[in-house]
mmCIF file of C-alpha atoms in Angstrom:
data_model
loop_
_atom_site.group_PDB
_atom_site.id
_atom_site.type_symbol
_atom_site.label_atom_id
_atom_site.label_comp_id
_atom_site.label_asym_id
_atom_site.label_seq_id
_atom_site.Cartn_x
_atom_site.Cartn_y
_atom_site.Cartn_z
ATOM 1 C CA MET A 1 4.957 21.750 -16.060
ATOM 2 C CA LEU A 2 7.493 19.420 -16.572
ATOM 3 C CA GLU A 3 8.577 19.692 -12.969
ATOM 4 C CA LEU A 4 5.228 19.016 -11.540
ATOM 5 C CA GLY A 5 4.547 15.931 -13.496
ATOM 6 C CA ALA A 6 8.225 14.655 -12.000
ATOM 7 C CA LEU A 7 6.866 15.755 -8.516
ATOM 8 C CA THR A 8 3.867 13.752 -9.148
ATOM 9 C CA LEU A 9 5.948 10.580 -10.392
ATOM 10 C CA SER A 10 8.029 10.877 -7.667
ATOM 11 C CA TRP A 11 5.132 11.256 -4.888
ATOM 12 C CA LEU A 12 3.417 8.245 -6.280
ATOM 13 C CA GLN A 13 6.640 6.084 -6.311
ATOM 14 C CA ALA A 14 6.791 7.051 -2.470
ATOM 15 C CA LEU A 15 3.208 6.135 -2.030
ATOM 16 C CA LEU A 16 3.341 2.892 -4.007
ATOM 17 C CA LEU A 17 4.825 0.421 -1.777
ATOM 18 C CA PRO A 18 3.259 1.171 1.576
ATOM 19 C CA LEU A 19 -0.197 1.919 -0.248
ATOM 20 C CA THR A 20 0.028 -1.567 -1.380
ATOM 21 C CA ARG A 21 1.090 -3.086 1.952
ATOM 22 C CA VAL A 22 -1.608 -1.390 3.995
ATOM 23 C CA THR A 23 -4.484 -2.189 1.289
ATOM 24 C CA ALA A 24 -3.280 -5.936 1.144
ATOM 25 C CA PHE A 25 -3.953 -5.848 5.012
ATOM 26 C CA PHE A 26 -7.048 -3.994 5.317
ATOM 27 C CA LEU A 27 -8.415 -6.426 2.750
ATOM 28 C CA ALA A 28 -7.465 -9.412 4.753
ATOM 29 C CA ALA A 29 -7.730 -8.198 8.197
ATOM 30 C CA PRO A 30 -11.206 -8.746 10.144
ATOM 31 C CA VAL A 31 -10.934 -5.114 11.283
ATOM 32 C CA PHE A 32 -14.075 -4.421 8.992
ATOM 33 C CA SER A 33 -17.019 -6.667 8.730
ATOM 34 C CA GLN A 34 -17.936 -7.759 5.442
ATOM 35 C CA ALA A 35 -21.289 -5.828 5.350
ATOM 36 C CA ALA A 36 -19.914 -2.700 7.044
ATOM 37 C CA ALA A 37 -17.082 -2.132 4.333
ATOM 38 C CA THR A 38 -17.024 -2.999 0.741
ATOM 39 C CA GLY A 39 -13.404 -3.467 -0.780
ATOM 40 C CA ARG A 40 -13.783 0.069 -2.048
ATOM 41 C CA ILE A 41 -14.150 1.569 1.237
ATOM 42 C CA ARG A 42 -11.340 -0.523 2.663
ATOM 43 C CA ILE A 43 -9.020 0.819 -0.299
ATOM 44 C CA VAL A 44 -10.031 4.681 0.720
ATOM 45 C CA TYR A 45 -9.311 3.857 4.484
ATOM 46 C CA ALA A 46 -6.000 2.518 3.286
ATOM 47 C CA GLY A 47 -5.101 5.309 0.918
ATOM 48 C CA ALA A 48 -5.985 8.034 3.530
ATOM 49 C CA LEU A 49 -3.704 6.225 6.029
ATOM 50 C CA CYS A 50 -0.998 6.482 3.807
ATOM 51 C CA VAL A 51 -1.330 9.844 3.017
ATOM 52 C CA VAL A 52 -1.421 10.596 6.617
ATOM 53 C CA MET A 53 1.678 8.653 6.787
ATOM 54 C CA MET A 54 3.648 10.113 3.872
ATOM 55 C CA PRO A 55 5.756 12.560 5.706
ATOM 56 C CA ALA A 56 7.482 9.537 7.092
ATOM 57 C CA LEU A 57 7.954 7.581 4.059
ATOM 58 C CA SER A 58 11.172 7.980 1.762
ATOM 59 C CA ASP A 59 11.122 9.703 -1.292
ATOM 60 C CA SER A 60 11.554 7.240 -4.179
ATOM 61 C CA ILE A 61 12.194 3.387 -4.330
ATOM 62 C CA SER A 62 13.984 3.548 -7.480
ATOM 63 C CA ASN A 63 16.186 5.543 -10.114
ATOM 64 C CA PRO A 64 14.092 8.212 -11.922
ATOM 65 C CA GLY A 65 15.203 6.711 -15.247
ATOM 66 C CA ARG A 66 13.212 3.343 -15.015
ATOM 67 C CA PRO A 67 10.613 4.402 -12.210
ATOM 68 C CA PHE A 68 8.470 0.977 -12.674
ATOM 69 C CA GLY A 69 10.524 -1.909 -13.785
ATOM 70 C CA GLU A 70 10.693 -5.332 -12.601
ATOM 71 C CA MET A 71 12.527 -4.786 -9.693
ATOM 72 C CA THR A 72 9.236 -2.929 -8.519
ATOM 73 C CA LEU A 73 6.952 -5.565 -9.440
ATOM 74 C CA LEU A 74 9.005 -7.962 -7.134
ATOM 75 C CA LEU A 75 8.382 -5.287 -4.254
ATOM 76 C CA LEU A 76 5.006 -5.227 -4.917
ATOM 77 C CA LEU A 77 4.673 -8.785 -4.683
ATOM 78 C CA SER A 78 6.714 -8.916 -1.414
ATOM 79 C CA GLU A 79 4.566 -6.205 -0.144
ATOM 80 C CA ILE A 80 1.087 -7.873 -0.894
ATOM 81 C CA LEU A 81 2.529 -11.197 0.532
ATOM 82 C CA ILE A 82 3.519 -8.833 3.951
ATOM 83 C CA GLY A 83 0.253 -7.380 4.134
ATOM 84 C CA VAL A 84 -2.065 -10.441 3.437
ATOM 85 C CA THR A 85 0.005 -12.245 5.948
ATOM 86 C CA MET A 86 -0.208 -9.647 8.577
ATOM 87 C CA GLY A 87 -4.204 -9.474 7.932
ATOM 88 C CA LEU A 88 -4.421 -13.425 8.303
ATOM 89 C CA ILE A 89 -2.278 -13.392 11.581
ATOM 90 C CA LEU A 90 -4.614 -11.077 13.105
ATOM 91 C CA GLN A 91 -7.618 -12.986 12.072
ATOM 92 C CA PHE A 92 -5.902 -15.988 13.955
ATOM 93 C CA VAL A 93 -5.631 -13.996 16.958
ATOM 94 C CA ALA A 94 -9.323 -12.919 17.004
ATOM 95 C CA ALA A 95 -10.299 -16.077 16.250
ATOM 96 C CA ALA A 96 -8.419 -17.412 19.054
ATOM 97 C CA VAL A 97 -9.568 -14.936 21.827
#
């Protein structure tokens, strides 16, 4: 049973950063209109995309002793910033076209 918990924690760690970036991108991008897709639907789309990308992702982002430390928080903030920036750039390109 303990091995299952360690495996689940490792899987969540590997999925955390890509899920954060893709979710921030979907929330900021004009791919889905506000009327067609609510915030929940965008988060579900981001989660499904990250699960599909899971075989290409790394195994872990930090040491197993401290899985969610302050360094992970800084990484999460940087991933949010990158995702929102990519979404805003896509909005600017769509508005220019």
